[in-house]
Amino acid sequence: MNTDHVQNDITEVLVTEAQIKQRVAEMAHILDEKYQDEVPLLVGVLKGAVMFMADIARAMTVPINMDWMALSSYGSGTVSSGVIRILKDLDADVHGRHVVIIEDIIDSGLTLSWLAANLEARGAASVEVVALLRKPAAMKVEVDVAQVGFDIPNEFVVGYGLDFNERYRNLTSIAVLDPKVYR
Ligand code: PRP
């Protein structure tokens, strides 16, 4: 799905499909170099990271394992509270594993800082964070991130996994949602 179908709902394409593809390939290459000797466990955070996980995993050439978590932040509306609930836990035991968290976006940073600490507490040998997008202006906590695809302005973005009310996840680019849609 490209943005032609939702022209009236978006104000701007921030990151094009081609830019995503190129950046994801670069990020996958860095992971390939790093994980020559051990099979990393890529942990995708549902649902936003589905597209990024699918693409970065396929762009990697070393053997990997994949697993998924679904998390929910307690609190109302779009404001993250920092208190995280696990809706779906990993199938894999992370003890002794080299874990790569694959996340679509770092907004406040609360989800990722909680998740990285949680996986470390389970005895992971290492935990690194790879995020496609980051909003520096929205961050409330520092997150130690190994790789970020793109730093973006503090605007409501959709596409390539990111939603508003479960819509727009299948846009192939990342676009700014017109405020009239959510006001
Ligand atoms: C989004 C996103 C991250 C989190 C980032 O998930 O996918 O997991 O919020 O926000 P934070 O840095 O402020 O913690 P969301 O809860 O919207 O769920 P979804 O991935 O299923 O859309």
PDB file of C-alpha atoms and ligand atoms in Angstrom:
ATOM      1  CA  MET A   1       0.000   0.000   0.000  1.00  0.00           C
ATOM      2  CA  ASN A   2       1.490   3.323  -0.884  1.00  0.00           C
ATOM      3  CA  THR A   3       0.388   6.721   0.346  1.00  0.00           C
ATOM      4  CA  ASP A   4      -1.756   7.549  -2.706  1.00  0.00           C
ATOM      5  CA  HIS A   5      -4.702   5.832  -1.019  1.00  0.00           C
ATOM      6  CA  VAL A   6      -4.443   7.962   2.111  1.00  0.00           C
ATOM      7  CA  GLN A   7      -3.388  11.242   0.544  1.00  0.00           C
ATOM      8  CA  ASN A   8      -6.041  13.123   2.480  1.00  0.00           C
ATOM      9  CA  ASP A   9      -4.987  11.708   5.854  1.00  0.00           C
ATOM     10  CA  ILE A  10      -1.303  12.569   5.759  1.00  0.00           C
ATOM     11  CA  THR A  11       0.529  15.863   5.567  1.00  0.00           C
ATOM     12  CA  GLU A  12       3.991  14.690   4.604  1.00  0.00           C
ATOM     13  CA  VAL A  13       6.035  11.597   3.822  1.00  0.00           C
ATOM     14  CA  LEU A  14       8.929  11.679   6.280  1.00  0.00           C
ATOM     15  CA  VAL A  15      10.791   8.560   5.186  1.00  0.00           C
ATOM     16  CA  THR A  16      10.249   6.963   1.798  1.00  0.00           C
ATOM     17  CA  GLU A  17      10.128   3.254   1.064  1.00  0.00           C
ATOM     18  CA  ALA A  18      13.488   3.499  -0.724  1.00  0.00           C
ATOM     19  CA  GLN A  19      15.108   5.303   2.228  1.00  0.00           C
ATOM     20  CA  ILE A  20      13.790   2.647   4.628  1.00  0.00           C
ATOM     21  CA  LYS A  21      15.103  -0.134   2.423  1.00  0.00           C
ATOM     22  CA  GLN A  22      18.564   1.357   2.175  1.00  0.00           C
ATOM     23  CA  ARG A  23      18.832   2.106   5.896  1.00  0.00           C
ATOM     24  CA  VAL A  24      17.539  -1.314   6.911  1.00  0.00           C
ATOM     25  CA  ALA A  25      20.206  -2.937   4.709  1.00  0.00           C
ATOM     26  CA  GLU A  26      22.922  -0.852   6.401  1.00  0.00           C
ATOM     27  CA  MET A  27      21.632  -1.759   9.861  1.00  0.00           C
ATOM     28  CA  ALA A  28      21.419  -5.461   8.967  1.00  0.00           C
ATOM     29  CA  HIS A  29      24.999  -5.378   7.730  1.00  0.00           C
ATOM     30  CA  ILE A  30      26.198  -4.024  11.090  1.00  0.00           C
ATOM     31  CA  LEU A  31      24.344  -6.844  12.861  1.00  0.00           C
ATOM     32  CA  ASP A  32      25.852  -9.388  10.452  1.00  0.00           C
ATOM     33  CA  GLU A  33      29.343  -8.176  11.297  1.00  0.00           C
ATOM     34  CA  LYS A  34      28.639  -8.306  14.999  1.00  0.00           C
ATOM     35  CA  TYR A  35      27.038 -11.738  15.182  1.00  0.00           C
ATOM     36  CA  GLN A  36      29.517 -13.873  13.259  1.00  0.00           C
ATOM     37  CA  ASP A  37      30.108 -16.264  16.145  1.00  0.00           C
ATOM     38  CA  GLU A  38      26.801 -16.602  17.961  1.00  0.00           C
ATOM     39  CA  VAL A  39      23.188 -16.875  16.864  1.00  0.00           C
ATOM     40  CA  PRO A  40      21.389 -13.758  18.145  1.00  0.00           C
ATOM     41  CA  LEU A  41      17.789 -13.825  19.323  1.00  0.00           C
ATOM     42  CA  LEU A  42      15.909 -11.023  17.606  1.00  0.00           C
ATOM     43  CA  VAL A  43      13.018  -9.943  19.815  1.00  0.00           C
ATOM     44  CA  GLY A  44      10.317  -8.002  17.999  1.00  0.00           C
ATOM     45  CA  VAL A  45       7.895  -5.831  19.914  1.00  0.00           C
ATOM     46  CA  LEU A  46       4.377  -6.314  18.573  1.00  0.00           C
ATOM     47  CA  LYS A  47       2.720  -4.973  16.671  1.00  0.00           C
ATOM     48  CA  GLY A  48       4.600  -1.944  15.405  1.00  0.00           C
ATOM     49  CA  ALA A  49       7.876  -3.740  14.749  1.00  0.00           C
ATOM     50  CA  VAL A  50       6.435  -6.411  12.448  1.00  0.00           C
ATOM     51  CA  MET A  51       7.505  -4.791   9.173  1.00  0.00           C
ATOM     52  CA  PHE A  52      10.917  -3.720  10.458  1.00  0.00           C
ATOM     53  CA  MET A  53      11.589  -7.169  11.899  1.00  0.00           C
ATOM     54  CA  ALA A  54      10.545  -8.882   8.682  1.00  0.00           C
ATOM     55  CA  ASP A  55      12.819  -6.687   6.581  1.00  0.00           C
ATOM     56  CA  ILE A  56      15.894  -6.513   8.814  1.00  0.00           C
ATOM     57  CA  ALA A  57      15.773 -10.263   9.482  1.00  0.00           C
ATOM     58  CA  ARG A  58      15.675 -10.977   5.737  1.00  0.00           C
ATOM     59  CA  ALA A  59      18.453  -8.479   5.058  1.00  0.00           C
ATOM     60  CA  MET A  60      20.731 -10.312   7.520  1.00  0.00           C
ATOM     61  CA  THR A  61      22.806 -13.207   6.267  1.00  0.00           C
ATOM     62  CA  VAL A  62      23.972 -14.783   9.556  1.00  0.00           C
ATOM     63  CA  PRO A  63      21.739 -17.357  11.290  1.00  0.00           C
ATOM     64  CA  ILE A  64      19.247 -15.805  13.693  1.00  0.00           C
ATOM     65  CA  ASN A  65      16.359 -16.782  15.928  1.00  0.00           C
ATOM     66  CA  MET A  66      13.211 -14.669  16.094  1.00  0.00           C
ATOM     67  CA  ASP A  67      10.764 -14.230  18.933  1.00  0.00           C
ATOM     68  CA  TRP A  68       8.056 -11.749  19.842  1.00  0.00           C
ATOM     69  CA  MET A  69       6.649  -9.894  22.809  1.00  0.00           C
ATOM     70  CA  ALA A  70       3.481  -7.862  23.081  1.00  0.00           C
ATOM     71  CA  LEU A  71       3.576  -5.102  25.675  1.00  0.00           C
ATOM     72  CA  SER A  72       1.082  -2.585  26.868  1.00  0.00           C
ATOM     73  CA  SER A  73       1.671   0.570  28.826  1.00  0.00           C
ATOM     74  CA  TYR A  74      -0.768   1.166  31.658  1.00  0.00           C
ATOM     75  CA  GLY A  75      -2.357   4.574  31.457  1.00  0.00           C
ATOM     76  CA  SER A  76      -4.703   6.465  29.302  1.00  0.00           C
ATOM     77  CA  GLY A  77      -4.654   7.481  25.663  1.00  0.00           C
ATOM     78  CA  THR A  78      -1.403   8.116  23.906  1.00  0.00           C
ATOM     79  CA  VAL A  79       0.624   9.023  26.973  1.00  0.00           C
ATOM     80  CA  SER A  80       2.946   6.272  28.081  1.00  0.00           C
ATOM     81  CA  SER A  81       3.023   5.762  31.855  1.00  0.00           C
ATOM     82  CA  GLY A  82       6.189   3.710  32.027  1.00  0.00           C
ATOM     83  CA  VAL A  83       4.420   0.870  33.834  1.00  0.00           C
ATOM     84  CA  ILE A  84       4.521  -1.959  31.351  1.00  0.00           C
ATOM     85  CA  ARG A  85       2.351  -5.049  31.204  1.00  0.00           C
ATOM     86  CA  ILE A  86       3.355  -8.148  29.233  1.00  0.00           C
ATOM     87  CA  LEU A  87       0.458  -9.225  26.987  1.00  0.00           C
ATOM     88  CA  LYS A  88       2.462 -11.933  25.243  1.00  0.00           C
ATOM     89  CA  ASP A  89       5.767 -13.147  26.575  1.00  0.00           C
ATOM     90  CA  LEU A  90       8.671 -14.705  24.709  1.00  0.00           C
ATOM     91  CA  ASP A  91       8.583 -18.391  23.877  1.00  0.00           C
ATOM     92  CA  ALA A  92      12.373 -18.554  24.149  1.00  0.00           C
ATOM     93  CA  ASP A  93      14.438 -18.653  27.312  1.00  0.00           C
ATOM     94  CA  VAL A  94      16.788 -15.689  27.011  1.00  0.00           C
ATOM     95  CA  HIS A  95      19.200 -16.944  29.658  1.00  0.00           C
ATOM     96  CA  GLY A  96      22.698 -16.804  28.171  1.00  0.00           C
ATOM     97  CA  ARG A  97      21.408 -15.519  24.828  1.00  0.00           C
ATOM     98  CA  HIS A  98      22.548 -12.499  22.895  1.00  0.00           C
ATOM     99  CA  VAL A  99      19.332 -10.539  22.481  1.00  0.00           C
ATOM    100  CA  VAL A 100      18.652  -7.856  19.895  1.00  0.00           C
ATOM    101  CA  ILE A 101      15.453  -5.928  20.596  1.00  0.00           C
ATOM    102  CA  ILE A 102      13.874  -4.846  17.314  1.00  0.00           C
ATOM    103  CA  GLU A 103      11.614  -1.849  17.845  1.00  0.00           C
ATOM    104  CA  ASP A 104       9.811   0.423  15.430  1.00  0.00           C
ATOM    105  CA  ILE A 105       9.946   3.636  17.436  1.00  0.00           C
ATOM    106  CA  ILE A 106      11.391   5.142  20.575  1.00  0.00           C
ATOM    107  CA  ASP A 107       8.970   7.794  21.732  1.00  0.00           C
ATOM    108  CA  SER A 108       9.265   8.488  25.467  1.00  0.00           C
ATOM    109  CA  GLY A 109      11.742   5.609  25.720  1.00  0.00           C
ATOM    110  CA  LEU A 110       9.816   4.094  28.625  1.00  0.00           C
ATOM    111  CA  THR A 111       8.883   0.851  26.859  1.00  0.00           C
ATOM    112  CA  LEU A 112      12.419   0.086  25.751  1.00  0.00           C
ATOM    113  CA  SER A 113      14.168   1.017  28.958  1.00  0.00           C
ATOM    114  CA  TRP A 114      11.789  -1.295  30.813  1.00  0.00           C
ATOM    115  CA  LEU A 115      12.176  -4.104  28.282  1.00  0.00           C
ATOM    116  CA  ALA A 116      15.969  -3.990  28.136  1.00  0.00           C
ATOM    117  CA  ALA A 117      16.152  -4.139  31.938  1.00  0.00           C
ATOM    118  CA  ASN A 118      13.596  -6.965  32.016  1.00  0.00           C
ATOM    119  CA  LEU A 119      15.553  -9.114  29.550  1.00  0.00           C
ATOM    120  CA  GLU A 120      18.828  -8.423  31.326  1.00  0.00           C
ATOM    121  CA  ALA A 121      17.221  -9.497  34.596  1.00  0.00           C
ATOM    122  CA  ARG A 122      16.311 -12.823  32.980  1.00  0.00           C
ATOM    123  CA  GLY A 123      19.989 -13.504  32.452  1.00  0.00           C
ATOM    124  CA  ALA A 124      20.526 -12.575  28.814  1.00  0.00           C
ATOM    125  CA  ALA A 125      24.234 -12.608  27.948  1.00  0.00           C
ATOM    126  CA  SER A 126      23.760  -9.260  26.203  1.00  0.00           C
ATOM    127  CA  VAL A 127      20.885  -7.002  25.225  1.00  0.00           C
ATOM    128  CA  GLU A 128      21.103  -4.420  22.479  1.00  0.00           C
ATOM    129  CA  VAL A 129      18.432  -2.183  21.031  1.00  0.00           C
ATOM    130  CA  VAL A 130      17.913  -1.582  17.324  1.00  0.00           C
ATOM    131  CA  ALA A 131      15.180   0.950  16.560  1.00  0.00           C
ATOM    132  CA  LEU A 132      14.049   2.217  13.198  1.00  0.00           C
ATOM    133  CA  LEU A 133      12.779   5.590  14.461  1.00  0.00           C
ATOM    134  CA  ARG A 134      13.494   7.814  17.423  1.00  0.00           C
ATOM    135  CA  LYS A 135      11.882  11.069  18.511  1.00  0.00           C
ATOM    136  CA  PRO A 136      14.621  12.860  20.480  1.00  0.00           C
ATOM    137  CA  ALA A 137      12.246  15.652  21.515  1.00  0.00           C
ATOM    138  CA  ALA A 138       9.801  13.209  23.127  1.00  0.00           C
ATOM    139  CA  MET A 139      12.250  11.154  25.158  1.00  0.00           C
ATOM    140  CA  LYS A 140      11.700  11.083  28.903  1.00  0.00           C
ATOM    141  CA  VAL A 141      14.375   8.536  29.763  1.00  0.00           C
ATOM    142  CA  GLU A 142      17.756   7.777  28.262  1.00  0.00           C
ATOM    143  CA  VAL A 143      17.795   4.521  26.348  1.00  0.00           C
ATOM    144  CA  ASP A 144      21.057   2.878  25.415  1.00  0.00           C
ATOM    145  CA  VAL A 145      20.506   2.249  21.711  1.00  0.00           C
ATOM    146  CA  ALA A 146      22.969   0.386  19.505  1.00  0.00           C
ATOM    147  CA  GLN A 147      21.432   1.539  16.222  1.00  0.00           C
ATOM    148  CA  VAL A 148      18.755   4.024  15.174  1.00  0.00           C
ATOM    149  CA  GLY A 149      17.493   4.248  11.624  1.00  0.00           C
ATOM    150  CA  PHE A 150      16.174   7.803  11.618  1.00  0.00           C
ATOM    151  CA  ASP A 151      15.722  10.566  14.151  1.00  0.00           C
ATOM    152  CA  ILE A 152      12.414  12.262  13.434  1.00  0.00           C
ATOM    153  CA  PRO A 153      10.490  15.297  14.696  1.00  0.00           C
ATOM    154  CA  ASN A 154       7.966  14.939  17.508  1.00  0.00           C
ATOM    155  CA  GLU A 155       4.949  14.421  15.263  1.00  0.00           C
ATOM    156  CA  PHE A 156       2.372  11.649  15.017  1.00  0.00           C
ATOM    157  CA  VAL A 157       3.733   9.263  12.414  1.00  0.00           C
ATOM    158  CA  VAL A 158       2.123   6.240  10.799  1.00  0.00           C
ATOM    159  CA  GLY A 159       3.094   3.574   8.324  1.00  0.00           C
ATOM    160  CA  TYR A 160       5.572   0.701   8.049  1.00  0.00           C
ATOM    161  CA  GLY A 161       4.035  -0.910  11.132  1.00  0.00           C
ATOM    162  CA  LEU A 162       2.990   2.229  12.986  1.00  0.00           C
ATOM    163  CA  ASP A 163      -0.713   2.818  13.431  1.00  0.00           C
ATOM    164  CA  PHE A 164      -3.403   5.189  14.469  1.00  0.00           C
ATOM    165  CA  ASN A 165      -6.386   3.226  15.779  1.00  0.00           C
ATOM    166  CA  GLU A 166      -4.917   0.137  14.097  1.00  0.00           C
ATOM    167  CA  ARG A 167      -4.935   1.809  10.665  1.00  0.00           C
ATOM    168  CA  TYR A 168      -2.087   2.768   8.351  1.00  0.00           C
ATOM    169  CA  ARG A 169       0.265  -0.025   9.454  1.00  0.00           C
ATOM    170  CA  ASN A 170       0.520  -1.211   5.840  1.00  0.00           C
ATOM    171  CA  LEU A 171       1.759   2.045   4.354  1.00  0.00           C
ATOM    172  CA  THR A 172       5.142   1.328   2.794  1.00  0.00           C
ATOM    173  CA  SER A 173       6.574   4.696   3.845  1.00  0.00           C
ATOM    174  CA  ILE A 174       6.510   6.628   7.118  1.00  0.00           C
ATOM    175  CA  ALA A 175       4.233   9.638   7.041  1.00  0.00           C
ATOM    176  CA  VAL A 176       2.958  12.391   9.318  1.00  0.00           C
ATOM    177  CA  LEU A 177      -0.710  11.933  10.148  1.00  0.00           C
ATOM    178  CA  ASP A 178      -2.842  15.001   9.565  1.00  0.00           C
ATOM    179  CA  PRO A 179      -3.992  16.209  13.019  1.00  0.00           C
ATOM    180  CA  LYS A 180      -7.548  16.465  11.673  1.00  0.00           C
ATOM    181  CA  VAL A 181      -7.654  12.642  11.722  1.00  0.00           C
ATOM    182  CA  TYR A 182      -7.113  12.339  15.482  1.00  0.00           C
ATOM    183  CA  ARG A 183      -8.533  15.595  16.812  1.00  0.00           C
TER     184      ARG A 183
HETATM  185  C1  PRP B   1       4.504   1.943  20.412  1.00  0.00           C
HETATM  186  C2  PRP B   1       5.818   1.528  19.770  1.00  0.00           C
HETATM  187  C3  PRP B   1       6.701   1.240  20.938  1.00  0.00           C
HETATM  188  C4  PRP B   1       6.196   2.186  21.989  1.00  0.00           C
HETATM  189  C5  PRP B   1       7.114   3.350  22.073  1.00  0.00           C
HETATM  190  O1  PRP B   1       3.771   0.813  20.661  1.00  0.00           O
HETATM  191  O2  PRP B   1       5.663   0.401  18.947  1.00  0.00           O
HETATM  192  O3  PRP B   1       6.586  -0.097  21.382  1.00  0.00           O
HETATM  193  O4  PRP B   1       4.886   2.624  21.599  1.00  0.00           O
HETATM  194  O5  PRP B   1       6.667   4.290  23.006  1.00  0.00           O
HETATM  195  P1  PRP B   1       7.508   4.760  24.273  1.00  0.00           P
HETATM  196  O6  PRP B   1       8.935   4.990  23.821  1.00  0.00           O
HETATM  197  O7  PRP B   1       6.812   6.060  24.645  1.00  0.00           O
HETATM  198  O8  PRP B   1       7.405   3.751  25.344  1.00  0.00           O
HETATM  199  P2  PRP B   1       2.196   0.834  20.930  1.00  0.00           P
HETATM  200  O9  PRP B   1       1.973   0.777  22.423  1.00  0.00           O
HETATM  201  O10 PRP B   1       1.567   1.971  20.186  1.00  0.00           O
HETATM  202  O11 PRP B   1       1.715  -0.572  20.349  1.00  0.00           O
HETATM  203  P3  PRP B   1       1.772  -1.154  18.849  1.00  0.00           P
HETATM  204  O12 PRP B   1       3.230  -1.389  18.535  1.00  0.00           O
HETATM  205  O13 PRP B   1       1.003  -2.415  18.933  1.00  0.00           O
HETATM  206  O14 PRP B   1       1.144  -0.144  17.912  1.00  0.00           O
END
